[in-house]
PDB file of C-alpha atoms in Angstrom:
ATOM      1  CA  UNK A1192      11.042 -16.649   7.030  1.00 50.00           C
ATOM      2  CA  UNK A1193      12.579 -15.932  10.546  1.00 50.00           C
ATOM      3  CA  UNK A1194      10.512 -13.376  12.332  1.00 51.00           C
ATOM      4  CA  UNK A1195      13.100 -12.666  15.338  1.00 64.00           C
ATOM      5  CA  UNK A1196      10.619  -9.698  16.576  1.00 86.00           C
ATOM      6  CA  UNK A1197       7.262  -8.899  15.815  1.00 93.00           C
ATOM      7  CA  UNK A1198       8.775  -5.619  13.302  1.00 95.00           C
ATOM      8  CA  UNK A1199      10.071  -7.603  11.294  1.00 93.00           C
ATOM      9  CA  UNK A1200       6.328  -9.754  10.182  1.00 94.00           C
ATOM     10  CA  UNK A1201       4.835  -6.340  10.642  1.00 95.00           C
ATOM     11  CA  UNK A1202       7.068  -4.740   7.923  1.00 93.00           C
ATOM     12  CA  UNK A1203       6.989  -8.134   5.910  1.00 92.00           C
ATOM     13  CA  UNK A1204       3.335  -8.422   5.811  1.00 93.00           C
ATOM     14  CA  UNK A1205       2.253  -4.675   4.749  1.00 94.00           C
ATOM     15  CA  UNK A1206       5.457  -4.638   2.086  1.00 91.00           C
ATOM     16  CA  UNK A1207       3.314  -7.413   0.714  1.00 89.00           C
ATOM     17  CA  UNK A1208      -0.038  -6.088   1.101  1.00 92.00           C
ATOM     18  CA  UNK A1209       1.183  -2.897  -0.752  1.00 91.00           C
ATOM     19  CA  UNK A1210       2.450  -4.413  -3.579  1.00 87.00           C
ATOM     20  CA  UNK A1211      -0.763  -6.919  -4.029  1.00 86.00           C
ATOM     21  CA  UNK A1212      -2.860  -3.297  -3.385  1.00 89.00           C
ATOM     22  CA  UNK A1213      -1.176  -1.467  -5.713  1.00 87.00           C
ATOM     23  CA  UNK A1214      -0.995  -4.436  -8.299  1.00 83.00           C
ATOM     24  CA  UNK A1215      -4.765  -4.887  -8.275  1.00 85.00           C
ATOM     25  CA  UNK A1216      -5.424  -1.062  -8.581  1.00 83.00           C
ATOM     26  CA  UNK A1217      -3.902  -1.048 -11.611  1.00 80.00           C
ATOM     27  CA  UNK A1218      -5.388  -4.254 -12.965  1.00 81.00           C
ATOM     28  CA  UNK A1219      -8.594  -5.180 -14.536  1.00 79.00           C
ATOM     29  CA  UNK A1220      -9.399  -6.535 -11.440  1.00 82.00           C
ATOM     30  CA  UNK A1221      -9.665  -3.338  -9.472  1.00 83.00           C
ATOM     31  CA  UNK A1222     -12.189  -2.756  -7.081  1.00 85.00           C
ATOM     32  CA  UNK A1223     -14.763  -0.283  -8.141  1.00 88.00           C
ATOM     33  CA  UNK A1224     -13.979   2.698 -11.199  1.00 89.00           C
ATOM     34  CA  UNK A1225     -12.071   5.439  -9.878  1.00 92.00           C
ATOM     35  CA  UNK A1226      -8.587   5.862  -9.635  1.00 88.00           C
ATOM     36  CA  UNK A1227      -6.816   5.270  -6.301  1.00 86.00           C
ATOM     37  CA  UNK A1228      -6.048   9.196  -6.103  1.00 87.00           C
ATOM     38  CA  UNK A1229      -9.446  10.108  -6.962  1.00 93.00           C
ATOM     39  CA  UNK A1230     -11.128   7.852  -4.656  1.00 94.00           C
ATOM     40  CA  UNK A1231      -8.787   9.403  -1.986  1.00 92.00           C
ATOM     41  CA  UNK A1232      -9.360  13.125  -2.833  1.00 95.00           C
ATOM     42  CA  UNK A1233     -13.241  12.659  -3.295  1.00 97.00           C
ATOM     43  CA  UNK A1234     -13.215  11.115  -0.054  1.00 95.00           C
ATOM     44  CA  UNK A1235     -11.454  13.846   1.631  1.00 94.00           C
ATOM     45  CA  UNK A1236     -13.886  16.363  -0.036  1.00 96.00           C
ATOM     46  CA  UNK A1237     -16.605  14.570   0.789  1.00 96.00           C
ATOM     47  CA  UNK A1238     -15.516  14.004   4.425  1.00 93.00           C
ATOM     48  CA  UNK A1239     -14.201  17.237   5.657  1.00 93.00           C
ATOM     49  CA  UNK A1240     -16.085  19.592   3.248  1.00 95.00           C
ATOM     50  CA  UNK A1241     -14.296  22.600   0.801  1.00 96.00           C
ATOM     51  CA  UNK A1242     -10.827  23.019   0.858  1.00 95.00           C
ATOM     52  CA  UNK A1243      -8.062  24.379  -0.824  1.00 94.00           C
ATOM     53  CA  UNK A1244      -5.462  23.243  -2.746  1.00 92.00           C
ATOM     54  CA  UNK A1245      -3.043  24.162  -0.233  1.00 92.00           C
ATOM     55  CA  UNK A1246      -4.754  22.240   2.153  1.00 92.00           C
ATOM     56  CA  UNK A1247      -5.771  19.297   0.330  1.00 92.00           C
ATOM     57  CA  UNK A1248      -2.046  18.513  -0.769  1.00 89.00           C
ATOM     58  CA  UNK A1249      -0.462  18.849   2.820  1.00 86.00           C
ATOM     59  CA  UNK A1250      -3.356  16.935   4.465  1.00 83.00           C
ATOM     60  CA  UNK A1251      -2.372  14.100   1.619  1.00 80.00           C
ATOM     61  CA  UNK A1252       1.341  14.712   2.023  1.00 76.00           C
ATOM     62  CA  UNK A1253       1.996  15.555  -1.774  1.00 80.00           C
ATOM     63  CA  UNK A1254       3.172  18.519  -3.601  1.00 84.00           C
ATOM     64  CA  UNK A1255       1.403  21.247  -4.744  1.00 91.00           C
ATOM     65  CA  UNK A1256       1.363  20.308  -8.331  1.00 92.00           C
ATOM     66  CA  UNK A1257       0.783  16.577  -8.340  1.00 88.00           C
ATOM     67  CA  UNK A1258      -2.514  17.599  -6.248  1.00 90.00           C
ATOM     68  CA  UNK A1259      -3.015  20.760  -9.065  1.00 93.00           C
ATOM     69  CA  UNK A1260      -2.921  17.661 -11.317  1.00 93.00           C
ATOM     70  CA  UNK A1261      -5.416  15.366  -9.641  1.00 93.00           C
ATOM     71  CA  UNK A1262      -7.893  17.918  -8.752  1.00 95.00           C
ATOM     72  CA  UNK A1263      -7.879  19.279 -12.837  1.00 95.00           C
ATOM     73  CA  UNK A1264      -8.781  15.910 -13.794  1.00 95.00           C
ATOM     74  CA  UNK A1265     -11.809  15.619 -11.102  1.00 97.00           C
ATOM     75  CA  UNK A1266     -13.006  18.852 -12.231  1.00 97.00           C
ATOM     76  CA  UNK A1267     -12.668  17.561 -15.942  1.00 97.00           C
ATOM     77  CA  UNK A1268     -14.494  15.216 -14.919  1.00 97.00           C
ATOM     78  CA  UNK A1269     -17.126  17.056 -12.838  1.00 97.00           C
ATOM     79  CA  UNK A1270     -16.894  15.477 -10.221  1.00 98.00           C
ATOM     80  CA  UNK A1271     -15.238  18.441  -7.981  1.00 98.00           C
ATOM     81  CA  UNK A1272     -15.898  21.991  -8.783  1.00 96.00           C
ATOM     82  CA  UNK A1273     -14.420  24.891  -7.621  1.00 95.00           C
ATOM     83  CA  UNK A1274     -15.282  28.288  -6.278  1.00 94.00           C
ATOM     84  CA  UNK A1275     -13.342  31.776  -4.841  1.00 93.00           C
ATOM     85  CA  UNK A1276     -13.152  31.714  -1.280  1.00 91.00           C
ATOM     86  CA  UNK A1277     -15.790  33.366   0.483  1.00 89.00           C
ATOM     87  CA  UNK A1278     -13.471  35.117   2.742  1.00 90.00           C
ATOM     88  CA  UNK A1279     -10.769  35.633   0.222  1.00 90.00           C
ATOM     89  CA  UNK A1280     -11.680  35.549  -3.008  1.00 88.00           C
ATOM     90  CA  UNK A1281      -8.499  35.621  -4.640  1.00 90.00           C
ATOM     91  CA  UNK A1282      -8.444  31.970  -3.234  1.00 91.00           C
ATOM     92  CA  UNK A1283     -10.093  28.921  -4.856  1.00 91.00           C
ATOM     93  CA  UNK A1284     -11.434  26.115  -2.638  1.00 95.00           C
ATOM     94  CA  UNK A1285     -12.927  22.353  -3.869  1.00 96.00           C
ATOM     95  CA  UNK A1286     -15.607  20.703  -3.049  1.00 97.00           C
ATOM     96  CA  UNK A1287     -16.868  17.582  -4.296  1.00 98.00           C
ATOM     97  CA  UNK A1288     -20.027  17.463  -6.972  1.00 98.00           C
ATOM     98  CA  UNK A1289     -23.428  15.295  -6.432  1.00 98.00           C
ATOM     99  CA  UNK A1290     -22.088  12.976  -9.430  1.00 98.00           C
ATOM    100  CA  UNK A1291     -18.755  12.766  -7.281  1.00 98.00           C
ATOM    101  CA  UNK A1292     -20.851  12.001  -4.284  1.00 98.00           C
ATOM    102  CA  UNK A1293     -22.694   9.231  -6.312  1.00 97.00           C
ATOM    103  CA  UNK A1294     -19.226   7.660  -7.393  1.00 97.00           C
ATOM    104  CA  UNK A1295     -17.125   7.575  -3.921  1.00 97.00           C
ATOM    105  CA  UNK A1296     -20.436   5.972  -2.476  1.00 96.00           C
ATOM    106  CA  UNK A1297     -20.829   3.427  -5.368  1.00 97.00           C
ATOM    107  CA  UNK A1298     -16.362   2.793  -5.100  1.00 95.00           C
ATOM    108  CA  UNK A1299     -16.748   2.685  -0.779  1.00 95.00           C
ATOM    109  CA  UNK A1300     -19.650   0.133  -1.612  1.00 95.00           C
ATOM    110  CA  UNK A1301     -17.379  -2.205  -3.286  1.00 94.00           C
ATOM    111  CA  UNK A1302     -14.364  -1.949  -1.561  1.00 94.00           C
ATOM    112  CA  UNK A1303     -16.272  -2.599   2.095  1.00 94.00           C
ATOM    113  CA  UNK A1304     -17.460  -5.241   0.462  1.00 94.00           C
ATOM    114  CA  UNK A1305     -14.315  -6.569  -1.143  1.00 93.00           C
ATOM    115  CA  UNK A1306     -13.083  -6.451   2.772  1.00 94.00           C
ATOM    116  CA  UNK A1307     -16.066  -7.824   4.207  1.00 95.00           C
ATOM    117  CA  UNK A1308     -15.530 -10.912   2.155  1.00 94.00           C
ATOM    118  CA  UNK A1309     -11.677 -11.009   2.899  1.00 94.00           C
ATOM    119  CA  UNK A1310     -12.419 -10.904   7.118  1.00 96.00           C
ATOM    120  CA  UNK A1311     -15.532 -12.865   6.881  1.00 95.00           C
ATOM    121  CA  UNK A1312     -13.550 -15.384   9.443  1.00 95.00           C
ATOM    122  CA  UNK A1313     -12.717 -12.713  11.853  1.00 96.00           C
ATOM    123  CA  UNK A1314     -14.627 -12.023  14.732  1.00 96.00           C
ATOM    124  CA  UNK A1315     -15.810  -8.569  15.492  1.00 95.00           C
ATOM    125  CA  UNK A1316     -13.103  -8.412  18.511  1.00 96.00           C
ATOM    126  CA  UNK A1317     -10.609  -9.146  15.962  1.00 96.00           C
ATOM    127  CA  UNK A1318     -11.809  -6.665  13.216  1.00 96.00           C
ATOM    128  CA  UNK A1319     -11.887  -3.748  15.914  1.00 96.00           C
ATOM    129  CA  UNK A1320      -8.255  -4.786  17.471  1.00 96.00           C
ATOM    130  CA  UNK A1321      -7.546  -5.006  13.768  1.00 97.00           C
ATOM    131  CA  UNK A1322      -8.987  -1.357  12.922  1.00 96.00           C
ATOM    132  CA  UNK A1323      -7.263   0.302  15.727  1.00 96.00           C
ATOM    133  CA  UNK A1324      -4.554  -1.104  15.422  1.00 96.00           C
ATOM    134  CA  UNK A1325      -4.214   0.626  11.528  1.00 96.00           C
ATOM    135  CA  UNK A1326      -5.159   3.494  13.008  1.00 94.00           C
ATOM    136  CA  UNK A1327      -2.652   3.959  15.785  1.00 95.00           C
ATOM    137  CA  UNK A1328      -0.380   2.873  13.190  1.00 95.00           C
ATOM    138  CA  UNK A1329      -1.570   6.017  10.768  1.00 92.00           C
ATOM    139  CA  UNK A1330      -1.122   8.379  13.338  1.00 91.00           C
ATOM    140  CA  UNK A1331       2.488   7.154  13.638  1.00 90.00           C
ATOM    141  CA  UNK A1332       3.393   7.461  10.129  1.00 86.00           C
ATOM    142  CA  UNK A1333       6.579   9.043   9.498  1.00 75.00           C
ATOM    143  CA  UNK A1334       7.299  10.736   6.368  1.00 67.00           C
TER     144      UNK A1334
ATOM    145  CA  UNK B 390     -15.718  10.143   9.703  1.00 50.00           C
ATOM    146  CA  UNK B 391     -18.735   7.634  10.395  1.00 50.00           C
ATOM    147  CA  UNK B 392     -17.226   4.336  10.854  1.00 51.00           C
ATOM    148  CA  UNK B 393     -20.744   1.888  11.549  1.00 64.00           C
ATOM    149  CA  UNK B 394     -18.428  -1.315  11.588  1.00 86.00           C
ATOM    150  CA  UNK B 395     -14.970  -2.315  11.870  1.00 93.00           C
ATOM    151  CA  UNK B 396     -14.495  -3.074   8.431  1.00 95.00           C
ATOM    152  CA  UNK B 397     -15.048   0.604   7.096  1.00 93.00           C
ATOM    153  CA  UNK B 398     -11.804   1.550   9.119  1.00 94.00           C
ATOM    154  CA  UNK B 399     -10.004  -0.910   8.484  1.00 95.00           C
ATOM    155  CA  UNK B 400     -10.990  -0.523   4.466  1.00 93.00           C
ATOM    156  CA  UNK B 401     -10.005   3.442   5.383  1.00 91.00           C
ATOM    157  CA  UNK B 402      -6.756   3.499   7.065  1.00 93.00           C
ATOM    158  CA  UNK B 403      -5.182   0.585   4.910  1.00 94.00           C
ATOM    159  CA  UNK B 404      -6.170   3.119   1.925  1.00 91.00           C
ATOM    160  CA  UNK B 405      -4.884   5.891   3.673  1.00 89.00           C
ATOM    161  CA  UNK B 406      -1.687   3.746   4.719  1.00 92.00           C
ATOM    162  CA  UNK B 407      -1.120   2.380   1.089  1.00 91.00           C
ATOM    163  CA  UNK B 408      -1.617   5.900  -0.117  1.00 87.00           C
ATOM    164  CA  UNK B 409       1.304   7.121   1.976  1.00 86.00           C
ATOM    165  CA  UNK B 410       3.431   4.384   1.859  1.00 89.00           C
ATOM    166  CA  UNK B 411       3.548   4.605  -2.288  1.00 87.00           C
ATOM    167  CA  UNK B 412       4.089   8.574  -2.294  1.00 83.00           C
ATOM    168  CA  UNK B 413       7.144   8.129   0.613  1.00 85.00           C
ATOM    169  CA  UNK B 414       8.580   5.319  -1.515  1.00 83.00           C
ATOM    170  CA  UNK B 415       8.222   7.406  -5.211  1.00 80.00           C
ATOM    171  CA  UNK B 416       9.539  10.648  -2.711  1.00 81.00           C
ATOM    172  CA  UNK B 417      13.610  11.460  -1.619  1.00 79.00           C
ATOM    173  CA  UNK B 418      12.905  10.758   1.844  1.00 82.00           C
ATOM    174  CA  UNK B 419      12.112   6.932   0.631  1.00 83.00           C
ATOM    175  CA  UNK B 420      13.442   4.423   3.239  1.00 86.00           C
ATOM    176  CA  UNK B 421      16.487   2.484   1.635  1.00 88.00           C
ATOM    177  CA  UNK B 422      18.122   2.421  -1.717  1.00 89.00           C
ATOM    178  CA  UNK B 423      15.936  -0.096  -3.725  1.00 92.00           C
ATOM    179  CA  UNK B 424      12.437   0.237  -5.259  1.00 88.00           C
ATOM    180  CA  UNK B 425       9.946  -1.154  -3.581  1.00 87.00           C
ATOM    181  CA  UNK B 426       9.488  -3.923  -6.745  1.00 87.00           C
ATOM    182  CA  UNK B 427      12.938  -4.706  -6.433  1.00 93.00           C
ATOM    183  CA  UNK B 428      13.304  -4.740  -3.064  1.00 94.00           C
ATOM    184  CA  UNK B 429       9.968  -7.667  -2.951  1.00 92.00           C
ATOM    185  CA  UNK B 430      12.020  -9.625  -6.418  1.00 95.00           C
ATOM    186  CA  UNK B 431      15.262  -9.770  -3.943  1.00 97.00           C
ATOM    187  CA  UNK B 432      13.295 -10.434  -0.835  1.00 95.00           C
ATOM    188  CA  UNK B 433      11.440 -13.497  -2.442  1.00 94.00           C
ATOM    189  CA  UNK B 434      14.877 -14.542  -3.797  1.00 96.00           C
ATOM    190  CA  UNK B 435      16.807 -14.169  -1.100  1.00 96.00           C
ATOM    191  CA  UNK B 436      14.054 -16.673   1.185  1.00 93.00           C
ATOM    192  CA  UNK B 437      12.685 -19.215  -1.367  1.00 93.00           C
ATOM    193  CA  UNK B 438      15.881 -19.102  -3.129  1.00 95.00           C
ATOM    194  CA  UNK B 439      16.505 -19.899  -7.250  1.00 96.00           C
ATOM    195  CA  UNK B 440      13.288 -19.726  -9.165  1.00 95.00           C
ATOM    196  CA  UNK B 441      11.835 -19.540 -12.641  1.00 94.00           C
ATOM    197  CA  UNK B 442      10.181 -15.963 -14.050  1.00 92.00           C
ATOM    198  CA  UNK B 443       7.273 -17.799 -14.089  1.00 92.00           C
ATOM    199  CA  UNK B 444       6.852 -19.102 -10.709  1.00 92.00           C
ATOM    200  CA  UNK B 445       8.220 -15.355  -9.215  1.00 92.00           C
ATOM    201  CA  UNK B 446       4.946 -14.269 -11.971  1.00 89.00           C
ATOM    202  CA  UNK B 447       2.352 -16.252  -9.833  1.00 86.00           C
ATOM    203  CA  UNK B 448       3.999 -16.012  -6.428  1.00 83.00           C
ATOM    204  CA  UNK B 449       3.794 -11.832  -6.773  1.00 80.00           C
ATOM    205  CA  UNK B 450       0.547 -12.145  -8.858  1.00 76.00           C
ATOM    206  CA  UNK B 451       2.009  -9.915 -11.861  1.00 80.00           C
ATOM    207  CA  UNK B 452       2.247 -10.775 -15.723  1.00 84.00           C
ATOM    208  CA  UNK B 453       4.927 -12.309 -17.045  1.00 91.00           C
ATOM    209  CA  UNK B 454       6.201  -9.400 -18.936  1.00 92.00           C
ATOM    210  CA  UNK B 455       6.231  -7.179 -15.600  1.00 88.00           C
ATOM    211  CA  UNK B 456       8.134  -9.598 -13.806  1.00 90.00           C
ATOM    212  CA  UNK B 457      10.724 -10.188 -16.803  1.00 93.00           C
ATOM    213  CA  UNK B 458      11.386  -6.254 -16.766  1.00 93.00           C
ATOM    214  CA  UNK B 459      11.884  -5.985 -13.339  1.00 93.00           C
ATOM    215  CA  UNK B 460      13.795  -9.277 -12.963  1.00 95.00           C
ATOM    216  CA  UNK B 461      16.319  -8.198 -16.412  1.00 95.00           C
ATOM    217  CA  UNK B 462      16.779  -4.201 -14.345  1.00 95.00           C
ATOM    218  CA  UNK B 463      18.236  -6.351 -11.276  1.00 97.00           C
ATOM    219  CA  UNK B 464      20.119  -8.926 -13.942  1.00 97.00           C
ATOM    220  CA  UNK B 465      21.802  -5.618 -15.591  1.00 97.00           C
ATOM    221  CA  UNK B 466      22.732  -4.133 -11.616  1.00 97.00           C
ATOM    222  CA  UNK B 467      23.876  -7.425 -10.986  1.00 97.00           C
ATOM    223  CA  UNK B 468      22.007  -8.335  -7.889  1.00 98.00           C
ATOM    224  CA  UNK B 469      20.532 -11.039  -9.501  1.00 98.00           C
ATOM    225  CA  UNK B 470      21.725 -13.580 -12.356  1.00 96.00           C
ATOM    226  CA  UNK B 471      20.345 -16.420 -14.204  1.00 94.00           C
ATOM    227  CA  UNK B 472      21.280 -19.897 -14.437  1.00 94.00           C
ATOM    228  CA  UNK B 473      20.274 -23.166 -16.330  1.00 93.00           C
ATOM    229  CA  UNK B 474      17.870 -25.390 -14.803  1.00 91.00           C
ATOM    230  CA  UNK B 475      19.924 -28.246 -14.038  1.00 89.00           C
ATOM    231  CA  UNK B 476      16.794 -30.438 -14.211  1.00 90.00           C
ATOM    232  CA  UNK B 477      15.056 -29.147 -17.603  1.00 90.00           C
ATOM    233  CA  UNK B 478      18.132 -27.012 -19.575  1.00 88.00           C
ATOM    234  CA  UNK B 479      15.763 -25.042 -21.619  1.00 90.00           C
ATOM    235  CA  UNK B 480      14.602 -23.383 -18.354  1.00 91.00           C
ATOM    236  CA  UNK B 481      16.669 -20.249 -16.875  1.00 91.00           C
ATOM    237  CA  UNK B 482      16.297 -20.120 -13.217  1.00 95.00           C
ATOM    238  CA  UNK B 483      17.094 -16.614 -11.397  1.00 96.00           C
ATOM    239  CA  UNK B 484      18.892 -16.020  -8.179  1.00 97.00           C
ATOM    240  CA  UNK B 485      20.265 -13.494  -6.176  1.00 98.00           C
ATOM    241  CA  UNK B 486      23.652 -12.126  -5.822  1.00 98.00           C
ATOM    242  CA  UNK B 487      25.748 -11.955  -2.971  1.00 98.00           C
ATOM    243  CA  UNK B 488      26.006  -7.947  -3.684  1.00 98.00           C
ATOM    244  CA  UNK B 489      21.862  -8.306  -4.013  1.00 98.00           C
ATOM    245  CA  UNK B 490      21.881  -9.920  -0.464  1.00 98.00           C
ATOM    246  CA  UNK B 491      24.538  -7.270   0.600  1.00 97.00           C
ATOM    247  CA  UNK B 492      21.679  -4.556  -0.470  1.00 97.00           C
ATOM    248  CA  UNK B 493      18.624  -5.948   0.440  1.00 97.00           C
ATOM    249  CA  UNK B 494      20.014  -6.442   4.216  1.00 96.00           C
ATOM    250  CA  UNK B 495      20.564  -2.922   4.058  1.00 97.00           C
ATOM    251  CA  UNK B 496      17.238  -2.180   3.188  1.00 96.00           C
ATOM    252  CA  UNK B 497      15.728  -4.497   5.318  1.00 95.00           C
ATOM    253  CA  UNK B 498      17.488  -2.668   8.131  1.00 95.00           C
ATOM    254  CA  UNK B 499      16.598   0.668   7.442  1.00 94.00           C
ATOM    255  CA  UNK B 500      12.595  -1.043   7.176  1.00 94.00           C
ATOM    256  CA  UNK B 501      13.153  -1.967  10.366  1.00 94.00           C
ATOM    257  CA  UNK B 502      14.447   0.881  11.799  1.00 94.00           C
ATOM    258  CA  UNK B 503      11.733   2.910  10.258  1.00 93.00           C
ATOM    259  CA  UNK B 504       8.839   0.534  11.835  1.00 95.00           C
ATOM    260  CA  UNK B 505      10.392   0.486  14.973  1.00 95.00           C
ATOM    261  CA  UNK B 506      10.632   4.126  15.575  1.00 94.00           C
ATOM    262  CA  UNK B 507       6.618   3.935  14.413  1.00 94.00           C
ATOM    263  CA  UNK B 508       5.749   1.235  16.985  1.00 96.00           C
ATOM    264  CA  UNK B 509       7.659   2.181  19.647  1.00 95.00           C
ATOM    265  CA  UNK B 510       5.049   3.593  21.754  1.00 95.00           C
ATOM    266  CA  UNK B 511       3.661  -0.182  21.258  1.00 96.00           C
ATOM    267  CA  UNK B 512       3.710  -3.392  23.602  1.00 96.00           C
ATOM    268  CA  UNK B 513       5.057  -6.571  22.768  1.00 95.00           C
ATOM    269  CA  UNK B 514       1.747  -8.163  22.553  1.00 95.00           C
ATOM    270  CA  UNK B 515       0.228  -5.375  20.299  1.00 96.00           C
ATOM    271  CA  UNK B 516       3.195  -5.654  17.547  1.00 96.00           C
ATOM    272  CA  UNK B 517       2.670  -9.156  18.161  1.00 96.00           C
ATOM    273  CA  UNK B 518      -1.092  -9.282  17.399  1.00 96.00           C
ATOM    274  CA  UNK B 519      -0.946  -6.720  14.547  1.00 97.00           C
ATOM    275  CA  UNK B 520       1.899  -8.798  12.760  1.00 96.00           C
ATOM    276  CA  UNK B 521      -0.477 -11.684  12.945  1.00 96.00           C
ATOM    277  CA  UNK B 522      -4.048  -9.892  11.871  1.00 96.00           C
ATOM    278  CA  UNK B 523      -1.743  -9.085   8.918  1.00 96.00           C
ATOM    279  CA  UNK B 524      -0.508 -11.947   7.950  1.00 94.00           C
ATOM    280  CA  UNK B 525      -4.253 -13.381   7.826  1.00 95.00           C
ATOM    281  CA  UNK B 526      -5.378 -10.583   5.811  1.00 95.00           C
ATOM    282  CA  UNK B 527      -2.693 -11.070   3.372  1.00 92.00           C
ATOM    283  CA  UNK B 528      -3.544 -15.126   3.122  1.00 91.00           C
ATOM    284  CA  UNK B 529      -7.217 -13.758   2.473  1.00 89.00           C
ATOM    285  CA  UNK B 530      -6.426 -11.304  -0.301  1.00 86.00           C
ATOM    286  CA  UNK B 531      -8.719 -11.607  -2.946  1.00 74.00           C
ATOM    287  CA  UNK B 532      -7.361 -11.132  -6.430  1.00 67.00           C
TER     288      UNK B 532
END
C-alpha cells in the first residue's frame, strides 16, 4: 500500500472498518441484540427525548419512509411508543419505552465493552485524540 | 450526551459514522460508481494481486458463498477474471482487469476528493495521527 498523503490511509482504513462493522452486524457474532438501526433510533430517543418522525429521519439523514419503517417495527416491538403532540395534536411524536431503555443500556454495555477490549493498549491521551478526532470528523460529514 | 470516558465516544461517533457512511453509499449521492463490496474485492486485488476465493474469504472475513457472489458479479462486468493456478491446476485464482483498475482509480479518486474536502480544515499532523489511530483500531478488530 502507498499512502502518498495521510487521505489516502484515512479513507483506506475506515473503508475497511465499515465493511468489518457492517459484516459483524449482520453475523452471529454481533455485538449485543438489536439491530444496527434500532440501536441508533433508541439511542436518539433516549438521548434527546420525543420527537417526530420528521425530525428523527432528517437528524439520521434518511427518508421519511425508511424511518416510518424502523420506528413501526420498534413500536411492534414496544420498545417506542407514540403519542399526539401536545401542542399539535394532529402530530405524532416517539419516545422510547422503559423495556427500550433496558435494551439500548444492555446493547451500549456490550459494545463499550467490545471497544474497551479492542483499545485496551491505548493510552487515555490516545483514546481522547482518538475520540475527537471522530468527532470533528462527524461534524464534517458530507452527504 | 454523557460521555464518562473516551471509549463511549469513540464507540458513538464510529456508530454514528458507519451509520452514515452505509445510507450515503445505498443513496444517489454515493461517492463513485462501484459498491462499496466491490470497490474493497478490486481494491484487495488490485494491491495483493491474483488470489484464491478462499484466501479473499479470510482476508475480508466473509463466507465463502458471499465472496463467490460478489467475486462472479465483477467476473460477469469483467473487471475481474479467473485463471488456473499455475502451481495446483485444480485451483482458479482471480485477478483484476485492466478496465477493473481503470474503475477502481476512479473511485479511489473521487474517495479522495470526498475526504479531502472533509479534512480540509485539518493539519498535517492531525490527518496524520487519525490515519494511524485507525489503522491500530482496525489491526485490533475483534471478530
Amino acid at each position: 500500500m502507498q499512502n502518498q498523503n495521510p487521505v489516502e490511509l484515512i479513507e483506506y482504513e475506515l473503508t475497511t472498518f465499515i465493511r468489518r462493522a457492517v459484516y459483524l452486524d449482520q453475523s452471529e457474532k454481533r455485538t449485543g441484540n438489536l439491530e444496527r438501526s434500532s440501536y441508533l433510533l433508541l439511542r436518539q430517543l433516549d438521548e434527546f427525548g420525543p420527537a417526530r418522525v420528521k425530525e428523527l429521519a432528517e437528524s439520521f439523514k434518511l427518508d421519511i419512509s425508511t424511518l416510518s419503517r424502523q420506528a413501526a417495527a420498534l413500536e411492534a416491538k414496544e420498545l417506542i411508543y407514540r403519542f399526539s403532540d401536545p401542542s399539535d395534536g394532529r402530530v405524532s411524536l416517539f419516545t422510547i419505552t422503559k423495556l427500550g431503555k433496558q435494551l439500548l443500556k444492555a446493547d451500549q454495555q456490550k459494545r463499550l465493552e467490545r471497544y474497551e477490549q479492542m483499545l485496551k493498549e491505548w493510552s487515555t491521551q490516545e483514546k481522547e485524540m482518538f475520540g475527537e478526532l471522530l468527532q470533528r470528523m462527524n461534524k464534517a460529514f458530507i452527504d
